[in-house]
Short mmCIF file of C-alpha atoms in Angstrom, two decimals:
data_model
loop_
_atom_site.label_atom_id
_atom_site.label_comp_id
_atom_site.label_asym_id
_atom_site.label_seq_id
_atom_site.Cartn_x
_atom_site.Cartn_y
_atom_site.Cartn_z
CA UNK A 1 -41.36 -63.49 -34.06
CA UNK A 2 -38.37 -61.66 -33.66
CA UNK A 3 -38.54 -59.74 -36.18
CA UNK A 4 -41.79 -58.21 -34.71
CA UNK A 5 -39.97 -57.43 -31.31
CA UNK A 6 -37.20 -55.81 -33.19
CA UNK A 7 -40.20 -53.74 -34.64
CA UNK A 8 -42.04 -52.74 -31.66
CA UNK A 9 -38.72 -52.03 -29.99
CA UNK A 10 -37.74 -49.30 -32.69
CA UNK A 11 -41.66 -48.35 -32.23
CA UNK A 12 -41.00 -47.40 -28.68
CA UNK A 13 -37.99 -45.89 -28.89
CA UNK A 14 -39.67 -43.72 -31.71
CA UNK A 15 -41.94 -43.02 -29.08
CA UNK A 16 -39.47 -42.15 -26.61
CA UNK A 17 -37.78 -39.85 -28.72
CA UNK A 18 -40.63 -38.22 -30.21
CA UNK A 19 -41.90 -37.94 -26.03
CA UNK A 20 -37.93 -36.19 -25.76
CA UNK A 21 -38.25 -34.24 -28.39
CA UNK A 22 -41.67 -32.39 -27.00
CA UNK A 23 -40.13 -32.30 -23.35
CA UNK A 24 -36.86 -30.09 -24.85
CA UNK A 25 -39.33 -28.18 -26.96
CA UNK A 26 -41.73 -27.38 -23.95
CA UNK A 27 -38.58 -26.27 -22.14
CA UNK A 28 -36.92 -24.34 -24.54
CA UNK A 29 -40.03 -22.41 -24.85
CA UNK A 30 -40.04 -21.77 -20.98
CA UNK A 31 -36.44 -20.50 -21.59
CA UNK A 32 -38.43 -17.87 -24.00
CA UNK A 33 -40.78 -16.83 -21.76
CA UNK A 34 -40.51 -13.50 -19.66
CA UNK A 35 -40.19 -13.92 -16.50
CA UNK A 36 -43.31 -12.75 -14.05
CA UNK A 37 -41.50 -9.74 -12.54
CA UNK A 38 -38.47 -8.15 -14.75
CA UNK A 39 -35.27 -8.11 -13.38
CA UNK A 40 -34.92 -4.23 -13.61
CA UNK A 41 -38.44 -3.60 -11.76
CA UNK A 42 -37.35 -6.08 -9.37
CA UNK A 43 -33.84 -4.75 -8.74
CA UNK A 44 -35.58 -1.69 -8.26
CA UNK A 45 -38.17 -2.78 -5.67
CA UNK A 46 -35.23 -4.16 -3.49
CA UNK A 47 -33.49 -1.05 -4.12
CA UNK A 48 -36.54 0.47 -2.54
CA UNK A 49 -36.82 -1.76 0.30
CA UNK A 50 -33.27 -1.42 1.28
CA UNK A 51 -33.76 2.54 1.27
CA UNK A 52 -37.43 1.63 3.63
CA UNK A 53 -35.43 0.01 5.83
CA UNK A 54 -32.76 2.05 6.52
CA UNK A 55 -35.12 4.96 6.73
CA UNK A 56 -36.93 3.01 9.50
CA UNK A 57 -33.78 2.40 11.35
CA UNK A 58 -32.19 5.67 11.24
CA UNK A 59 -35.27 7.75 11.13
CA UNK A 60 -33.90 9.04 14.76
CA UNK A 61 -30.72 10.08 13.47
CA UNK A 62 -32.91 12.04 10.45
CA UNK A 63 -32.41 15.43 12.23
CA UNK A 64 -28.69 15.34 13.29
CA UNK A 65 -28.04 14.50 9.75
CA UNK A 66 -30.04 17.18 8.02
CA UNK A 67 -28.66 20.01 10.95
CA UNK A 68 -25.29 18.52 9.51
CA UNK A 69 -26.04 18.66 5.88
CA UNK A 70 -27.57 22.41 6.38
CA UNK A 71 -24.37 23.68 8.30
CA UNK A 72 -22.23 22.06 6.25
CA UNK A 73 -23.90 23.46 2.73
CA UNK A 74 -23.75 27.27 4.24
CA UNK A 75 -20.10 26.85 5.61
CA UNK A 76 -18.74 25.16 2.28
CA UNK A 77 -16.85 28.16 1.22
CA UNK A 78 -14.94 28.32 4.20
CA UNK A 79 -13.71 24.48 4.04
CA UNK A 80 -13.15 25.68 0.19
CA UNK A 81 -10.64 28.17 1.70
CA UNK A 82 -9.25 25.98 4.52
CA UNK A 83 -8.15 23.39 2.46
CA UNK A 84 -7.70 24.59 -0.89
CA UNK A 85 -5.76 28.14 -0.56
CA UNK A 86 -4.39 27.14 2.99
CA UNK A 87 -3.44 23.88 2.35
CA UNK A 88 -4.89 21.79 5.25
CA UNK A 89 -5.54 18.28 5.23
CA UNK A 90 -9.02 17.22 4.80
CA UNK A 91 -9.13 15.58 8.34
CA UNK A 92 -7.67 18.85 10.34
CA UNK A 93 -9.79 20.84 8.16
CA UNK A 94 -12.76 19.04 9.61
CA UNK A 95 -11.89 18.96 12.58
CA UNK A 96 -11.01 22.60 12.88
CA UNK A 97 -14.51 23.79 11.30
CA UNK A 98 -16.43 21.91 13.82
CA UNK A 99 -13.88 23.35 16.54
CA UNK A 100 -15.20 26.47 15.46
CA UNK A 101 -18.73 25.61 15.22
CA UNK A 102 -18.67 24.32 18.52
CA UNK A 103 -16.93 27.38 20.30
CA UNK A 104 -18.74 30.33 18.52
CA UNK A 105 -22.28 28.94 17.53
CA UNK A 106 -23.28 25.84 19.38
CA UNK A 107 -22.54 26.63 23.24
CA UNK A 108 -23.79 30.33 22.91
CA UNK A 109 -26.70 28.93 21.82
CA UNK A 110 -26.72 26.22 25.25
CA UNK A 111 -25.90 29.04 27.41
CA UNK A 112 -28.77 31.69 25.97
CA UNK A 113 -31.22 28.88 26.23
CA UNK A 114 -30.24 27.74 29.67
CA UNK A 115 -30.55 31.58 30.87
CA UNK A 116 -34.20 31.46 28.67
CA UNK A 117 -34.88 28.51 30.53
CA UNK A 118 -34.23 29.46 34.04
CA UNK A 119 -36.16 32.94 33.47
CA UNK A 120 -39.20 30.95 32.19
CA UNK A 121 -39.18 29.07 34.83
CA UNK A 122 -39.68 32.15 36.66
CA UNK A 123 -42.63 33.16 35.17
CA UNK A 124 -44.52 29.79 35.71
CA UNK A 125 -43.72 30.32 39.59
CA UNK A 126 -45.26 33.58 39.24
CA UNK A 127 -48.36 32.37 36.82
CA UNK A 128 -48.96 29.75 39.56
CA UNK A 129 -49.36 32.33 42.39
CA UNK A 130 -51.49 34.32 40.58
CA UNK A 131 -53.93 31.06 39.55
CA UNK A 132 -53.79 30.11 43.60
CA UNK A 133 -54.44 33.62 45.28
CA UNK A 134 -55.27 36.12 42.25
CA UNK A 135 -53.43 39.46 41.74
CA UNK A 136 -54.37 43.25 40.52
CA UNK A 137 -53.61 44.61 36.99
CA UNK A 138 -50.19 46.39 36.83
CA UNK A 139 -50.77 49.98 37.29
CA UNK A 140 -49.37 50.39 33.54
CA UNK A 141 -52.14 48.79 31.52
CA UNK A 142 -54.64 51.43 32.15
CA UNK A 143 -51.92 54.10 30.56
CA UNK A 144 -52.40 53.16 27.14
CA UNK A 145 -54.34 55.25 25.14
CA UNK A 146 -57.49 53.29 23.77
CA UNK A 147 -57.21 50.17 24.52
CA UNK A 148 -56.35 50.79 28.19
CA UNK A 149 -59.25 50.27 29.83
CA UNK A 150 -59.72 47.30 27.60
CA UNK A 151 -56.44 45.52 28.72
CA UNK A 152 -57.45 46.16 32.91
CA UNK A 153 -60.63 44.37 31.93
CA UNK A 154 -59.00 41.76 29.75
CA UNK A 155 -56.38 40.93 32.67
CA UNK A 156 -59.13 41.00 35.47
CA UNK A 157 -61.48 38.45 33.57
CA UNK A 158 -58.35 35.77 32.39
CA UNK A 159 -55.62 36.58 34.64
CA UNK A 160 -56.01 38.55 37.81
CA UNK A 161 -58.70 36.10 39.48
CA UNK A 162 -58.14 33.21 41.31
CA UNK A 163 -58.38 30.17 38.82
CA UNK A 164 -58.48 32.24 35.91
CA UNK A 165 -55.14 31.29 34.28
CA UNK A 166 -55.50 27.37 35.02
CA UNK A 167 -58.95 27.58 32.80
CA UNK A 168 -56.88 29.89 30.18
CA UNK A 169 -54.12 27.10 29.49
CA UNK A 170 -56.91 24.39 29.65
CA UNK A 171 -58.75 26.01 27.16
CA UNK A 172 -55.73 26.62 25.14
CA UNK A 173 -53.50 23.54 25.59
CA UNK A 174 -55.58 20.94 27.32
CA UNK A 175 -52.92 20.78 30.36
CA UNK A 176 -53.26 21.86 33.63
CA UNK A 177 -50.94 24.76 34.81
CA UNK A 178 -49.35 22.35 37.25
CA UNK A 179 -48.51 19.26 35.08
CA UNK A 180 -46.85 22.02 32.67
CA UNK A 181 -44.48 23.14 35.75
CA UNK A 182 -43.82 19.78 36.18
CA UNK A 183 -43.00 18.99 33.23
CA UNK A 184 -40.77 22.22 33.02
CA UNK A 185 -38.85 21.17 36.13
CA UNK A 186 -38.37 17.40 34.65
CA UNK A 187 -37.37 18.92 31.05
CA UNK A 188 -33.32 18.10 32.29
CA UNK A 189 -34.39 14.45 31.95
CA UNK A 190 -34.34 15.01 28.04
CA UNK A 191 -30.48 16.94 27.82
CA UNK A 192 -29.16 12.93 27.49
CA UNK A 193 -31.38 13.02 24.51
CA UNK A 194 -30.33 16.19 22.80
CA UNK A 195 -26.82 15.78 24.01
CA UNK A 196 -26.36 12.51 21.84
CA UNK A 197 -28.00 13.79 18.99
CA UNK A 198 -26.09 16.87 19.26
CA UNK A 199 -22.91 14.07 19.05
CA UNK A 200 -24.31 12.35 15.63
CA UNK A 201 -24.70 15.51 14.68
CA UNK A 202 -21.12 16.86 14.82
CA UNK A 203 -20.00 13.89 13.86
CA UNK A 204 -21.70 13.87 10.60
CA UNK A 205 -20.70 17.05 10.25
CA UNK A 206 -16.89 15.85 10.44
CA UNK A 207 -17.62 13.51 8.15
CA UNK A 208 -19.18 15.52 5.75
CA UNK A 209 -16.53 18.30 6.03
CA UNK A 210 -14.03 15.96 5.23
CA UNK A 211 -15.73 13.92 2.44
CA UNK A 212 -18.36 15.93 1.23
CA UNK A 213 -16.39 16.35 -2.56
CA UNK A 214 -16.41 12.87 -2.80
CA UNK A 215 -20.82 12.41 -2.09
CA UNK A 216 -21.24 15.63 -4.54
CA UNK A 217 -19.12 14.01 -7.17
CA UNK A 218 -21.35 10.17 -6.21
CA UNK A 219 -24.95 12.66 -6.05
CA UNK A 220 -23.39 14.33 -9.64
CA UNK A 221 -23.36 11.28 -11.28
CA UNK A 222 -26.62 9.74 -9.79
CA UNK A 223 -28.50 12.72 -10.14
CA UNK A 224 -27.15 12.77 -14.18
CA UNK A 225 -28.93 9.12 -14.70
CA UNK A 226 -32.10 10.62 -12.97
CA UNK A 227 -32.68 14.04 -14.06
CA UNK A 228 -30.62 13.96 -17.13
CA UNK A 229 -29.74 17.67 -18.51
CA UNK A 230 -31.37 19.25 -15.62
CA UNK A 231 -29.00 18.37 -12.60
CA UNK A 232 -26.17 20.58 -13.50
CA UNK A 233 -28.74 23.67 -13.17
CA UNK A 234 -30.27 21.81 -10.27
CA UNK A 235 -26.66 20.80 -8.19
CA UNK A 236 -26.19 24.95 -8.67
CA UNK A 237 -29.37 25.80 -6.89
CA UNK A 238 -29.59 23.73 -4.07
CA UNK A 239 -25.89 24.93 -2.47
CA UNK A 240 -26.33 28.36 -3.17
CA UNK A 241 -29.95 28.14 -1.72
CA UNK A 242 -29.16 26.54 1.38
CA UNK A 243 -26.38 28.62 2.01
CA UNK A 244 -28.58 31.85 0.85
CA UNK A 245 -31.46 30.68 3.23
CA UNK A 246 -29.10 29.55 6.48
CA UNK A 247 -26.84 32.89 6.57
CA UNK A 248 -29.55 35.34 5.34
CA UNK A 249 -32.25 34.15 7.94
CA UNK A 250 -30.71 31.79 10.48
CA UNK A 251 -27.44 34.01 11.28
CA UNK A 252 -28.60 37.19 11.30
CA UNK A 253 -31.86 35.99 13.51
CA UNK A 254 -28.89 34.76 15.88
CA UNK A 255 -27.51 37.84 15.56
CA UNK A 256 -30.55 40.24 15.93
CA UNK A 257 -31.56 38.17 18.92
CA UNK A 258 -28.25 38.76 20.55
CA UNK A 259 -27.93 42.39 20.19
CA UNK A 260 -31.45 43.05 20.67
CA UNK A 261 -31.45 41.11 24.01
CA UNK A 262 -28.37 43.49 25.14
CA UNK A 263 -30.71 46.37 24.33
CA UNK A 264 -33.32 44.58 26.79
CA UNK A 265 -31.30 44.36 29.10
CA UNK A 266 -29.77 47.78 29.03
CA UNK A 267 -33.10 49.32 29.03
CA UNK A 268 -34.55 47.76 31.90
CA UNK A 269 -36.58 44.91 30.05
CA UNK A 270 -37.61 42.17 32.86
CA UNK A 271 -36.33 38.75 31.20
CA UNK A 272 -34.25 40.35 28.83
CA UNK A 273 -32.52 36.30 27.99
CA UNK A 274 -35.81 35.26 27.34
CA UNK A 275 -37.30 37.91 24.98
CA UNK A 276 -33.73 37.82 23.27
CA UNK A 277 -34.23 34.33 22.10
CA UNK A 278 -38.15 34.88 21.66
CA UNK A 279 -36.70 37.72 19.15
CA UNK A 280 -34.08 35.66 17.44
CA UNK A 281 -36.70 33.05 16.81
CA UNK A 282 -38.93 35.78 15.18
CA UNK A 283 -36.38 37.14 13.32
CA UNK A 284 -36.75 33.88 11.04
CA UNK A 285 -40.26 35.54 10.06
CA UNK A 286 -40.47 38.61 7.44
CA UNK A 287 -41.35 41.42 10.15
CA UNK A 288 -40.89 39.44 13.29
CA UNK A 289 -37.91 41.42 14.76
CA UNK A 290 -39.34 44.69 13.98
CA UNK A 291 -42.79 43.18 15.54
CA UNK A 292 -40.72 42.07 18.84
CA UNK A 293 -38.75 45.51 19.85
CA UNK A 294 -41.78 47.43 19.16
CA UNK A 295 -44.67 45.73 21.62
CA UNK A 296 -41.60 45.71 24.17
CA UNK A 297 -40.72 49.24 23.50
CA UNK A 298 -45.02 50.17 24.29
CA UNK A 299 -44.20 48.10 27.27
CA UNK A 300 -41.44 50.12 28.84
CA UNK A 301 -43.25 53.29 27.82
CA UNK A 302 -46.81 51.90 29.22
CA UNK A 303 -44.80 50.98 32.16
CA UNK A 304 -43.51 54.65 32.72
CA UNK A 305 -40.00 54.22 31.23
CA UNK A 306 -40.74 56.63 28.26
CA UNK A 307 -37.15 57.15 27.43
CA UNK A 308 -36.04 53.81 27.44
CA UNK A 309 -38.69 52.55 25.38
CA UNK A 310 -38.48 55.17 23.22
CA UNK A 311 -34.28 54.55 22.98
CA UNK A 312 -35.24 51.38 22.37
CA UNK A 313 -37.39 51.63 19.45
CA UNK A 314 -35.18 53.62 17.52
CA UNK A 315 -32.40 51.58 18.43
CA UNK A 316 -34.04 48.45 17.00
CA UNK A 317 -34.64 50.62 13.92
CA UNK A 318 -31.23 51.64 13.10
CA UNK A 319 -30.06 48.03 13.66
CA UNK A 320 -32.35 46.85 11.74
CA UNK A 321 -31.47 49.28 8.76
CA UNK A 322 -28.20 48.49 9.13
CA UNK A 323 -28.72 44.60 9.01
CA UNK A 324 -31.17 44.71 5.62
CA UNK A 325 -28.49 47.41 3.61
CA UNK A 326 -25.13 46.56 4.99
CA UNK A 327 -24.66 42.91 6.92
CA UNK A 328 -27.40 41.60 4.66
CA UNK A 329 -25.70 41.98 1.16
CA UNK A 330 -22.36 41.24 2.14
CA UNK A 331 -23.19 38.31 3.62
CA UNK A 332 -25.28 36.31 0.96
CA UNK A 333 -25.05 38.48 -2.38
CA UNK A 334 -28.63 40.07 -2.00
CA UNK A 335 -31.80 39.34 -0.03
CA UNK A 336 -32.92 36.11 -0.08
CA UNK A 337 -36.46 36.56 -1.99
CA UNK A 338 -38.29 33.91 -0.13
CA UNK A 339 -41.85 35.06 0.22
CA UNK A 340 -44.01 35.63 3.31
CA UNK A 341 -45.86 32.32 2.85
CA UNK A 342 -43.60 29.91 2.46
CA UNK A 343 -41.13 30.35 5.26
CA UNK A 344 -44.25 30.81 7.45
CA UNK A 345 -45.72 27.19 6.73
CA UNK A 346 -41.57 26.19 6.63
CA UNK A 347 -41.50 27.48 9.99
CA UNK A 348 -44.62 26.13 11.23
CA UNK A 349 -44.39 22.50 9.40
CA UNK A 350 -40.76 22.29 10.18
CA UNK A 351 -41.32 22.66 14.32
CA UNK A 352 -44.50 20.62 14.04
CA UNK A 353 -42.37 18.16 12.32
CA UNK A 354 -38.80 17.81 13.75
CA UNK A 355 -39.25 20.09 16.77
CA UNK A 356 -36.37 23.24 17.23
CA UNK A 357 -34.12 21.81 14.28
CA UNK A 358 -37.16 22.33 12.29
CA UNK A 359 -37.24 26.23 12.80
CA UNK A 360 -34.16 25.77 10.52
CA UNK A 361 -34.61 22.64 8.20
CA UNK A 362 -38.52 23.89 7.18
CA UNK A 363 -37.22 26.98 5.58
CA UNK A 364 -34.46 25.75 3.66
CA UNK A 365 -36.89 23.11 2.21
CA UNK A 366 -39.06 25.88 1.14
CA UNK A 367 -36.66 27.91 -0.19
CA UNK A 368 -35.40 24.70 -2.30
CA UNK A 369 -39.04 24.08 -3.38
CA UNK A 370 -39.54 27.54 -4.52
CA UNK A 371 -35.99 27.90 -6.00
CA UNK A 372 -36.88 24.65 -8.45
CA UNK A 373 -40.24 26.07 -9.13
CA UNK A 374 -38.59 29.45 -10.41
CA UNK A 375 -36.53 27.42 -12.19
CA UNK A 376 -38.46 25.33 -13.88
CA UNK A 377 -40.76 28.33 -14.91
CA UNK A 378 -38.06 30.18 -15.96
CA UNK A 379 -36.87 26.81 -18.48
CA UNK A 380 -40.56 26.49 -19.64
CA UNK A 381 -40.35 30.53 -20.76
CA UNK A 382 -37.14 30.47 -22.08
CA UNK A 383 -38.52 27.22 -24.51
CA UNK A 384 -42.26 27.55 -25.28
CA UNK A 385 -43.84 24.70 -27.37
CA UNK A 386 -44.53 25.95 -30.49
CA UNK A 387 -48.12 26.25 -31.56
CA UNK A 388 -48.38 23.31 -33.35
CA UNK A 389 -47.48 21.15 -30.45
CA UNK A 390 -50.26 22.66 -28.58
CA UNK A 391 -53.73 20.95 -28.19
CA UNK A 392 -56.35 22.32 -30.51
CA UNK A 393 -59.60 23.30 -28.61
CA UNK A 394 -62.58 22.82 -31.01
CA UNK A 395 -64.44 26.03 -31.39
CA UNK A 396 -67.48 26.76 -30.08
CA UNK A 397 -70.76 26.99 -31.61
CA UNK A 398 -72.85 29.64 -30.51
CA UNK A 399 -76.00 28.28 -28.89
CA UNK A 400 -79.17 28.85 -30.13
CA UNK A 401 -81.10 32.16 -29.27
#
C-alpha cells in the first residue's frame, strides 16, 4: 500500500515537473518573440509627438523665431567679425548686434509705417466723403492721351457717384467702407500684439547671436545621420541663400523705398510716406520699383507737373541703375537669380500665411527650395546612371497596316 503512494507521488511530481517544464518553455518563447511595435519605430513616434506638441504650443511664437533665424543668417558675417577679429564676448556681441538692429532697422521701419498709417487714414476720410455726397473727376484724368476719356468715365461710374465706392469694396472685399474705417481706427488695439512678438523676437535673436555656433555644430551632426554625404553641400547653401535672398531683396527694397519716398516728397507727390513704403514693398518683386515711380511719375505729369514727373522718372532710373550694377554686387556677390515665379507665389503664400513677416520669410523659402533643386540637378548631371542601370523599354512593334 505504501509502496503504491510512494508511486503515485513520484507520478505527480513527474507531472508537475513535466507541467514546469512547458510553462518555462512557453515563456522563454515569449522572451523570443518581437514585440508588437519595435522599439526604434516607437522611439520615433514619441519623438514625433514631442515635436507635435511643441509645434502646437509655440506655433504663436513660429514667426518671431523665423524673423530671428532670417536676420540672424544674413547678419552672420558681421557677428563673425565682432567676435572673432575684435575680440568681443559672445554675450556683448549679441547684445550689441541687436543694439544695432534695433536703432538702424527696426524703429525706422515703426516710424515709416506709423507716417503710412496716419496718411491712409487720410484717404479713407476722404473715400468716405466721396461714397456719402459724390465728387467730380480731377481735372487731370481727361489729359492723358488715349485712355483719358476712358479714366473720366471709369471714375464717374465707380467712384465719383454717391454710393459708388461702398458697392466697389463690397464687391471686392465683402466689407462695408465703414466697418473697414473702423477697423482702421481700432488697428492700435493690436500694437500689444506685435509689440510682444517683436520682444520674442529680439530675444531669440540674442540668443541666437550668441549661441548660434553651438545649434550649427548640434544641426551639423543631426543633419549628417539624416542626409548623410549631402549636408555638407546642403549646410553651404542654406546660409549663403538666406543671406543672398535677405540683403539682395529685403535691404535694398528698404532702401529703394526710402530714397524713392524722398523723391515723392521732393516732387510734390501727395502721400509721399505712404507710396514710399507701397514702393519698398514692391521692390521685393522683379520690376516692382521700376513699375511704382513710373505710374506716379504719369501722375504728376497728368496732373500738370510735367517737370517733376519727368525729374522723377529719370531719377528713379539712375537709382535704379545704380542699385542693380553697383550696391547690388557689392553687397551679395552677384544678383540673386531667383526667378519671377517663385518669389511671386513666396510673396503671395508668405503674407497669406504669416501676414507682413511673410513678405520676408516666403521668399527665402523659395529661394531655399530652388537653391536645393539646382543642386540636386546639378549632382544628378555631374553622376548619370550608366546605361545599364537604366530601365529597358521593350520595343515596339509596328501595328498592323
Amino acid at each position: 500500500m505504501q509502496a503504491e503512494q510512494g508511486v503515485d507521488q513520484v507520478t505527480d511530481n513527474e507531472h508537475e515537473n513535466k507541467r514546469d517544464r512547458q510553462i518555462h518553455l512557453v515563456h522563454r518563447a515569449d522572451l523570443r518573440r518581437p514585440p508588437l511595435i519595435a522599439y526604434s519605430s516607437l522611439a520615433r513616434w514619441l519623438l514625433v509627438g514631442v515635436l507635435a506638441a511643441s509645434v502646437w504650443f509655440f506655433h504663436d511664437f513660429l514667426v518671431p523665431v523665423l524673423a530671428a533665424t532670417i536676420i540672424a543668417f544674413a547678419t552672420w558675417p558681421l557677428r563673425v567679425r565682432l567676435h572673432d577679429r575684435v575680440g568681443l564676448g559672445r554675450t556683448l556681441t549679441g547684445a550689441l548686434l541687436v543694439l544695432l538692429i534695433v536703432l538702424f532697422l527696426v524703429i525706422p521701419i515703426i516710424i515709416a509705417l506709423g507716417y503710412a498709417a496716419r496718411e491712409f487714414r487720410e484717404w479713407l476720410s476722404w473715400a468716405i466723403q466721396i461714397n456719402a455726397v459724390g465728387g467730380p473727376p480731377p481735372d487731370w484724368l481727361d489729359t492723358f492721351p488715349v485712355i483719358g476719356s476712358w479714366l473720366v468715365e471709369q471714375w464717374s461710374q465707380h467712384i465719383g457717384r454717391p454710393g459708388a465706392i461702398g458697392e466697389l469694396v463690397q464687391v471686392t472685399s465683402g466689407a462695408n467702407i465703414g466697418t473697414i474705417y473702423r477697423g482702421v481706427l481700432t488697428a492700435s488695439s493690436m500694437a500689444l500684439h506685435l509689440a510682444l512678438a517683436l520682444i520674442f523676437m529680439l530675444i531669440t535673436l540674442f540668443v541666437l547671436y550668441r549661441d548660434g555656433d553651438r545649434v550649427a555644430a548640434q544641426l551639423d551632426m543631426m543633419g549628417e545621420r539624416i542626409v548623410p554625404g549631402r549636408w555638407e553641400r546642403l549646410s553651404r547653401i542654406i546660409p549663403r541663400t538666406i543671406s543672398s535672398t535677405v540683403t539682395g531683396m529685403t535691404l535694398i527694397a528698404i532702401g529703394e523705398g526710402l530714397i524713392l519716398g524722398v523723391a515723392y516728397w521732393l516732387a510734390g507727390v501727395p502721400s509721399p510716406v505712404t507710396f514710399g513704403v507701397i514702393t519698398g514693398f514692391m521692390a521685393l518683386i522683379p520690376g516692382g520699383a521700376p513699375l511704382s515711380f513710373t505710374l506716379i511719375s504719369l501722375y504728376l505729369v497728368g496732373s500738370g507737373s510735367a517737370g517733376a514727373g519727368a525729374a522723377l522718372f529719370i531719377w528713379g532710373c539712375v537709382e535704379l541703375f545704380i542699385v542693380d550694377k553697383t550696391i547690388r554686387p557689392v553687397l551679395v556677390g552677384g544678383p540673386v537669380k531667383l526667378p519671377f515665379l517663385p518669389t511671386f507665389f513666396g510673396l503671395i503664400g508668405g503674407v497669406k500665411t504669416l501676414g507682413i513677416v511673410g513678405l520676408f520669410v516666403g521668399p527665402v523659402l523659395m529661394a531655399l527650395l530652388v537653391s536645393i533643386w539646382r543642386e540636386w540637378a546639378r549632382e544628378i548631371a555631374a553622376h548619370p546612371l550608366p546605361q545599364s542601370a537604366l530601365p529597358k523599354v521593350p520595343l515596339r512593334e509596328n501595328p498592323p497596316d
